[in-house]
mmCIF file of C-alpha atoms in Angstrom:
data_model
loop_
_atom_site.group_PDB
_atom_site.id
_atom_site.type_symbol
_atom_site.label_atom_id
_atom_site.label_comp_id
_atom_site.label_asym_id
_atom_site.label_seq_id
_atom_site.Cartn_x
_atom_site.Cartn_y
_atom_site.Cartn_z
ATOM 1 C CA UNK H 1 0.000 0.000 0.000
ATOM 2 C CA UNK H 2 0.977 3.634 -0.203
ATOM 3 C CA UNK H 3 2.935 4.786 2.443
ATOM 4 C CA UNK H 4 4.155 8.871 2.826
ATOM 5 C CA UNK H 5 6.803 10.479 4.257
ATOM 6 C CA UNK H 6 6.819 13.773 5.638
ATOM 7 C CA UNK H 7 9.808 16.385 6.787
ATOM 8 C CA UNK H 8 10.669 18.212 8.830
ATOM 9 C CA UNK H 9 7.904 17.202 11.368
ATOM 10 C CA UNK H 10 8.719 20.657 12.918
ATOM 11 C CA UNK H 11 9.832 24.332 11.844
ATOM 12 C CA UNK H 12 10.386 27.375 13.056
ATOM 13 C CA UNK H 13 10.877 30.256 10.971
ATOM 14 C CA UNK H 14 10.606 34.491 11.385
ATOM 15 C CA UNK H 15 7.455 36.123 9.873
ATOM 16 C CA UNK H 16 8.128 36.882 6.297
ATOM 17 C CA UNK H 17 10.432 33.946 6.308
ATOM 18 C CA UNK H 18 9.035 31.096 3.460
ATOM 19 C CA UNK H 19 8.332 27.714 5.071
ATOM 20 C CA UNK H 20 9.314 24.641 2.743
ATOM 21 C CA UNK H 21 7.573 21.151 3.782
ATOM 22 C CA UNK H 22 8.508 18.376 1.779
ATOM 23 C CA UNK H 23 7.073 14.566 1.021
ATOM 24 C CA UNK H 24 7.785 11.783 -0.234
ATOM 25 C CA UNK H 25 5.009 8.890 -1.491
ATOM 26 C CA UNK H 26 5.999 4.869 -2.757
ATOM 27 C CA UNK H 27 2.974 4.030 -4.937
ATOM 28 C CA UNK H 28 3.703 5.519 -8.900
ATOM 29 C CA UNK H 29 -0.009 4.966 -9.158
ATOM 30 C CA UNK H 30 -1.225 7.759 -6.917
ATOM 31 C CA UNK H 31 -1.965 10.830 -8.665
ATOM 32 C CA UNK H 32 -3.717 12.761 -6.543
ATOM 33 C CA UNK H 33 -1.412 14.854 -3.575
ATOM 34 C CA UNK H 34 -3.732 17.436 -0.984
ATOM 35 C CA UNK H 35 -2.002 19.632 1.833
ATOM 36 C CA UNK H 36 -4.005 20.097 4.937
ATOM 37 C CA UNK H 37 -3.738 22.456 7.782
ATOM 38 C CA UNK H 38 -4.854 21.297 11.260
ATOM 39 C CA UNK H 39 -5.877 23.918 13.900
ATOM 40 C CA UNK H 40 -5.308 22.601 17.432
ATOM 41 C CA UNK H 41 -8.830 20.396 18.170
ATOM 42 C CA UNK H 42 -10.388 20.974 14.332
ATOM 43 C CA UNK H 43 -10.575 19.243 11.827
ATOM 44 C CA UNK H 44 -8.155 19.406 8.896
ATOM 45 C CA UNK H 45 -8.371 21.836 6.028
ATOM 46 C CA UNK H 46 -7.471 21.447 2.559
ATOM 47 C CA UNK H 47 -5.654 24.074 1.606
ATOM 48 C CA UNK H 48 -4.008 23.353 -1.948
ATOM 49 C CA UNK H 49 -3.748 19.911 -4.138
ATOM 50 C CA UNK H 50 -2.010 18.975 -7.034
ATOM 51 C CA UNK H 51 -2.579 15.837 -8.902
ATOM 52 C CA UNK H 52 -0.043 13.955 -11.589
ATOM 53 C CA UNK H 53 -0.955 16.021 -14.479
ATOM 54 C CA UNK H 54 0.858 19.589 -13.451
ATOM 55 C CA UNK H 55 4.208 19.749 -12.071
ATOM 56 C CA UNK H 56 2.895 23.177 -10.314
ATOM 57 C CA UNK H 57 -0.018 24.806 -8.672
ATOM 58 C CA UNK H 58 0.447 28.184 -7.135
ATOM 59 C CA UNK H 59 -2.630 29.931 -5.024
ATOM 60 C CA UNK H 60 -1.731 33.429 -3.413
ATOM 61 C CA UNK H 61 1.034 32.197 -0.539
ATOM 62 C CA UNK H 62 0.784 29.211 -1.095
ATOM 63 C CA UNK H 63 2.155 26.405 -3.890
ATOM 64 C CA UNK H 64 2.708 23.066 -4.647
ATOM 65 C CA UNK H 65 5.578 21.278 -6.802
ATOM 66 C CA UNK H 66 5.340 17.690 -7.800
ATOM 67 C CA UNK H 67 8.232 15.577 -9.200
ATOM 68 C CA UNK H 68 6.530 12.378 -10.083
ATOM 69 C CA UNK H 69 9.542 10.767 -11.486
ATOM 70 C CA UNK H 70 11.255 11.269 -7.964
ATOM 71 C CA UNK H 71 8.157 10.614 -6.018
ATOM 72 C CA UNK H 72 8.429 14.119 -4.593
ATOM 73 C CA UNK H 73 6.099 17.097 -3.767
ATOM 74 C CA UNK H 74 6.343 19.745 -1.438
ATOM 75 C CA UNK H 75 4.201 22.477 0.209
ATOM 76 C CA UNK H 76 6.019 26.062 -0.319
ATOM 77 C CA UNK H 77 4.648 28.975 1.455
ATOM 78 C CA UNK H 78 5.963 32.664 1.279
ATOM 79 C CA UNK H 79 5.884 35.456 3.465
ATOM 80 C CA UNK H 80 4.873 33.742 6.572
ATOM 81 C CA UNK H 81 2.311 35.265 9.187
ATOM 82 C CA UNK H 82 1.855 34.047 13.125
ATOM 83 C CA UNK H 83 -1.866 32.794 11.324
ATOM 84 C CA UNK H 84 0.221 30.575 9.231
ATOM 85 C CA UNK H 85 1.233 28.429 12.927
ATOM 86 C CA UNK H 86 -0.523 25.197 12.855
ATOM 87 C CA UNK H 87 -0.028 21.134 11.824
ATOM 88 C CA UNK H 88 0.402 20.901 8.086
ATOM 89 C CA UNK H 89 -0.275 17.200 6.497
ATOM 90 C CA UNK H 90 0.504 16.053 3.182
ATOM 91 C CA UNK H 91 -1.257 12.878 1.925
ATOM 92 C CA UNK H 92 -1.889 11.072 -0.988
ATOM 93 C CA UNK H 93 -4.013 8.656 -2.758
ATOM 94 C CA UNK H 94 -5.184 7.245 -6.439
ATOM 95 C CA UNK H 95 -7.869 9.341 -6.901
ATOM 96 C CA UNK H 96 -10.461 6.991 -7.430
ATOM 97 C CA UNK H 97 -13.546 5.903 -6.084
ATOM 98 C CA UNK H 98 -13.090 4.035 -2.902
ATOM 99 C CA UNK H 99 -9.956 4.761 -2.321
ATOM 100 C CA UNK H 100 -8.425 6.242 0.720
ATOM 101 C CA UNK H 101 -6.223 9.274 1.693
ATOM 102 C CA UNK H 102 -2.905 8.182 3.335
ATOM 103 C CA UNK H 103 -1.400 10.806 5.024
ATOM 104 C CA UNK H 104 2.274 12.266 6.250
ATOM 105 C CA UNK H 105 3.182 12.034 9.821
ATOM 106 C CA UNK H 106 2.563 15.812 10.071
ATOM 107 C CA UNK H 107 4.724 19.077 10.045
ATOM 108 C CA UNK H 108 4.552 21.318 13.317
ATOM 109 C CA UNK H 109 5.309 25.530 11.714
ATOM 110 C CA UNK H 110 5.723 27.838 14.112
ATOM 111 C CA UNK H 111 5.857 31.547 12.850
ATOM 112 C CA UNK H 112 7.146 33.782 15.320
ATOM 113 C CA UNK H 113 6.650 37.610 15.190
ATOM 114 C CA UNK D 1 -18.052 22.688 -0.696
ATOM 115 C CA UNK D 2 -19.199 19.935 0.452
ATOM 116 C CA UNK D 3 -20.572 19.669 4.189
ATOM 117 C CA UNK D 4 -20.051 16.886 5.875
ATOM 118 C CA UNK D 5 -21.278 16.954 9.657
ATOM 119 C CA UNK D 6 -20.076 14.593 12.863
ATOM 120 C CA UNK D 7 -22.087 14.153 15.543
ATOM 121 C CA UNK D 8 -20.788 14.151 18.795
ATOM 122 C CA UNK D 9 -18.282 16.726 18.774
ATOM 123 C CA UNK D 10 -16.919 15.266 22.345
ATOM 124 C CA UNK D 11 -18.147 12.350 24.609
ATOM 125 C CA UNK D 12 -16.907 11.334 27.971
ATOM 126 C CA UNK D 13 -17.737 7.705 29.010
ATOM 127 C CA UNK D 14 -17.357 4.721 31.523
ATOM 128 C CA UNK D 15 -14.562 1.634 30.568
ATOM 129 C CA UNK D 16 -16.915 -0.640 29.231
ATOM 130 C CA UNK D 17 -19.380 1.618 27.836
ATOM 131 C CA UNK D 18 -20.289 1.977 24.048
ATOM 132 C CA UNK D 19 -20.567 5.091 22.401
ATOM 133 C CA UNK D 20 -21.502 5.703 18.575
ATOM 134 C CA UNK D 21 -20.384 8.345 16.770
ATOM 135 C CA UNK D 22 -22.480 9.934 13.618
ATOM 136 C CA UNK D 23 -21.076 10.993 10.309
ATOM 137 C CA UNK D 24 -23.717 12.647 7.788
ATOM 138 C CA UNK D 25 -23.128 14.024 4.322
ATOM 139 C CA UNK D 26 -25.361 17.033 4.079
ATOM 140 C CA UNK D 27 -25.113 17.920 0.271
ATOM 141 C CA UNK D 28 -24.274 15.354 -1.613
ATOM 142 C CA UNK D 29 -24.577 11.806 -1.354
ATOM 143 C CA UNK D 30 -21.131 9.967 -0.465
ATOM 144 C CA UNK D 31 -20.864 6.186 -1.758
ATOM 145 C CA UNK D 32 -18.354 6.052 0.281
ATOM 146 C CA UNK D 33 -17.036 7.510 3.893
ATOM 147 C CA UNK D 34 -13.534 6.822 5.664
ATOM 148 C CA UNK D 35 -13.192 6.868 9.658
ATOM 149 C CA UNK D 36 -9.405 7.796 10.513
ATOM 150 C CA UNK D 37 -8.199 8.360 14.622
ATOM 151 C CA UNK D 38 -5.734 10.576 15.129
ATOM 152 C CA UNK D 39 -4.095 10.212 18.564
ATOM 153 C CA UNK D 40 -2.527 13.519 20.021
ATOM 154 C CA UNK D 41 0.440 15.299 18.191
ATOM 155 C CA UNK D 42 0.212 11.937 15.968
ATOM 156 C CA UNK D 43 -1.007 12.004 12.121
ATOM 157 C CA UNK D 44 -4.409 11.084 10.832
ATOM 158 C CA UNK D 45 -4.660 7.273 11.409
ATOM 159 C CA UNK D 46 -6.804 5.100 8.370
ATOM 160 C CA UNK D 47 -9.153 2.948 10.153
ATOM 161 C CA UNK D 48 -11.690 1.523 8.133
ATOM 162 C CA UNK D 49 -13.696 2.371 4.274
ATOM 163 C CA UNK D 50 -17.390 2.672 4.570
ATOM 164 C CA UNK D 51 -19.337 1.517 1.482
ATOM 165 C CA UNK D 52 -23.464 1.938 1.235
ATOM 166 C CA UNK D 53 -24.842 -0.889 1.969
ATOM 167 C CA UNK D 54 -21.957 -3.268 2.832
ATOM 168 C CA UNK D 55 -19.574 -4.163 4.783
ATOM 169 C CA UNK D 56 -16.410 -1.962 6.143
ATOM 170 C CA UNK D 57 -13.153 -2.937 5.159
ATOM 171 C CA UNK D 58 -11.022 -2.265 8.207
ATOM 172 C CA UNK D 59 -7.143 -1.721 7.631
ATOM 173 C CA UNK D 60 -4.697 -3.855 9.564
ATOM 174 C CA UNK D 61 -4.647 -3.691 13.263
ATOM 175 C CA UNK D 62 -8.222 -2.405 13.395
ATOM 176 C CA UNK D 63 -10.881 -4.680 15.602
ATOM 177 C CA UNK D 64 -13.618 -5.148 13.405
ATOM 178 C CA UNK D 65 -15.715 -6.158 16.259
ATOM 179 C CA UNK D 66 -14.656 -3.458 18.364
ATOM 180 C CA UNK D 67 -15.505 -0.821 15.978
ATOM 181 C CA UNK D 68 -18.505 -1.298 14.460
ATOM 182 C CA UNK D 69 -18.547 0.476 11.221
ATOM 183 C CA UNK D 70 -22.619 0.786 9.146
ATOM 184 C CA UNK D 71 -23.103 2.786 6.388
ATOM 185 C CA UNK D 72 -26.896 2.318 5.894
ATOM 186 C CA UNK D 73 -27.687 4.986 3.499
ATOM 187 C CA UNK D 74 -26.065 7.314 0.851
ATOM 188 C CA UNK D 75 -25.571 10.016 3.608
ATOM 189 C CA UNK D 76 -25.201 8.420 7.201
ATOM 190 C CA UNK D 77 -22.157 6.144 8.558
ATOM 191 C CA UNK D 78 -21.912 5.477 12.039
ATOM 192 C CA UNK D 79 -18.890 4.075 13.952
ATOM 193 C CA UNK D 80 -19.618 2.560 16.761
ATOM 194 C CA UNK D 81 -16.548 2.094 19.508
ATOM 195 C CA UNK D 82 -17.849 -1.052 22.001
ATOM 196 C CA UNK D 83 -16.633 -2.028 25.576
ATOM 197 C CA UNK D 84 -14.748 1.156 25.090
ATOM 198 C CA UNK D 85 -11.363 1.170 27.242
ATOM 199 C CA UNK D 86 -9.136 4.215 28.264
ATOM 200 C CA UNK D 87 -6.559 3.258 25.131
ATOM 201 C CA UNK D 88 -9.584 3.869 22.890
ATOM 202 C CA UNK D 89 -9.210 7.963 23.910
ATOM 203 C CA UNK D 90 -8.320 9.425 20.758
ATOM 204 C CA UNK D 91 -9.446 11.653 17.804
ATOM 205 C CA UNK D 92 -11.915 10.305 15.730
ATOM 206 C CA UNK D 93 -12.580 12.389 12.086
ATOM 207 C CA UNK D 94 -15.311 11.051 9.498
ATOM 208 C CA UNK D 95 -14.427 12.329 6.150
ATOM 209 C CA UNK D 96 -16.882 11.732 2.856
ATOM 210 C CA UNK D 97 -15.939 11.101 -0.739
ATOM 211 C CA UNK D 98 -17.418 12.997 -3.390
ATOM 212 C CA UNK D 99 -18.765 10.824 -6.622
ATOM 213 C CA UNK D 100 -16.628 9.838 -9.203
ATOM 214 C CA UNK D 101 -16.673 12.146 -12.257
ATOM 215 C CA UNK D 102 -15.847 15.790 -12.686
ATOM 216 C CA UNK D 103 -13.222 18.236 -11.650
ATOM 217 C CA UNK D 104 -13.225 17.462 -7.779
ATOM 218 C CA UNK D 105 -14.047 13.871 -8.275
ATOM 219 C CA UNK D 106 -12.665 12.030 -5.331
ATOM 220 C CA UNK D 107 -12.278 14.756 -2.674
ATOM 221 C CA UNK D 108 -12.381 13.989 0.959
ATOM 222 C CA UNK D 109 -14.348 16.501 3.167
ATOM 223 C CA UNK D 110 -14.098 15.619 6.769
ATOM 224 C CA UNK D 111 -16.529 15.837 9.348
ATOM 225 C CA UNK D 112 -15.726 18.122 12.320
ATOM 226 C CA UNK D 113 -14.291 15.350 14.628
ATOM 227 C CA UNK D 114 -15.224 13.756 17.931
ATOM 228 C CA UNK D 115 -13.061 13.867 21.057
ATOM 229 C CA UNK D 116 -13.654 10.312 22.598
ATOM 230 C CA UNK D 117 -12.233 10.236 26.217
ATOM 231 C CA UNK D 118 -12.658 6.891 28.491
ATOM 232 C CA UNK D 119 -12.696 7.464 31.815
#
């Protein structure tokens, strides 16, 4: 089954600083690849996804890479705010009917001001 | 999007106790519905697939008879935790899949969570 790895599990930076959270996934047939952000106690939020047929989605702040050859996508955000402090998750799946999200093991970002 | 709703939001119970937990679509109808747990500081946690009108299929190291998964209509799943014991404390988050077909085929929308603590 899939199986995802997630680094750093936590990071620090300054506001205005760019965070860079990076995964990696073992099943070439997944081809879909969401970024959550967990508040303390809620429930996660999507906040970007990319799936196999773009390399690169950008929204405001925020953007995605995927390297499918390498297995690789990562969560890029600029300019940092304190807002920005919470659990990200990457996950991914075959974007199917039926079929689950596996997720990362989590990244802790702390944005100090 | 899509709404899905999760019903209790937090339950406190007795070792031994059972306690189900609701998941509901509100807007569309979801074929299928996943249950993860996620304990604290610790990553979302697959438990089982929900499919209408069949059984669960429960991933590896997850009691089938000690969480009692039904998925009775297009809109309703219920997970049911039974003889509930202090380890069970944890996280648990619904989430619903959209149909297949169109541009956000296959999104997962999770329910708001419920905070299970065994006393």
């Amino acid at each position: 089954g899939e199986n995802v790895e997630q680094h750093p599990s936590t990071l620090s930076v300054q506001e205005g600083d760019s965070a860079v959270i990076k995964c990696t996934y073992s099943d070439s047939a997944s081809n879909y690849f969401p970024w959550y952000k967990q508040e303390l106690g809620k429930r996660p939020q999507l906040i970007i996804d990319i799936r196999s047929n773009v390399g690169e989605k950008k929204d405001q702040r925020i953007a995605v890479t995927l390297n499918k050859t390498a297995k690789h996508f990562s969560l890029h955000i600029t300019e940092t705010q304190p807002e920005d402090s919470a659990v990200y998750f990457c996950a991914a799946s075959i974007n199917q009917a039926g079929t689950a999200l596996i997720f990362g093991k989590g990244t802790t970002l702390s944005v100090s001001s | 999007g899509a709404v899905v709703s999760q019903h209790p939001s937090w339950v406190i119970c007795k070792s031994g106790t059972s306690v189900k937990i609701e998941c509901r679509s509100l807007d569309f109808q979801a074929t299928t519905m996943f249950w993860y747990r996620q304990f604290p500081k610790q990553s979302l946690m697959l438990m089982a697939t929900s499919n209408e009108g069949s059984k669960a299929t429960y991933e590896q190291g997850v009691e089938k008879d000690k969480f009692l998964i039904n998925h009775a209509s297009l809109t309703l799943s219920t997970l049911t935790v039974t003889s509930a014991h202090p380890e069970d404390s944890s996280f648990y988050i619904c989430s619903a899949q959209l149909p297949t077909g169109g541009g956000a085929a296959g999104e997962l929308f999770f329910g708001e969570g419920s905070r299970l603590t065994v006393l």
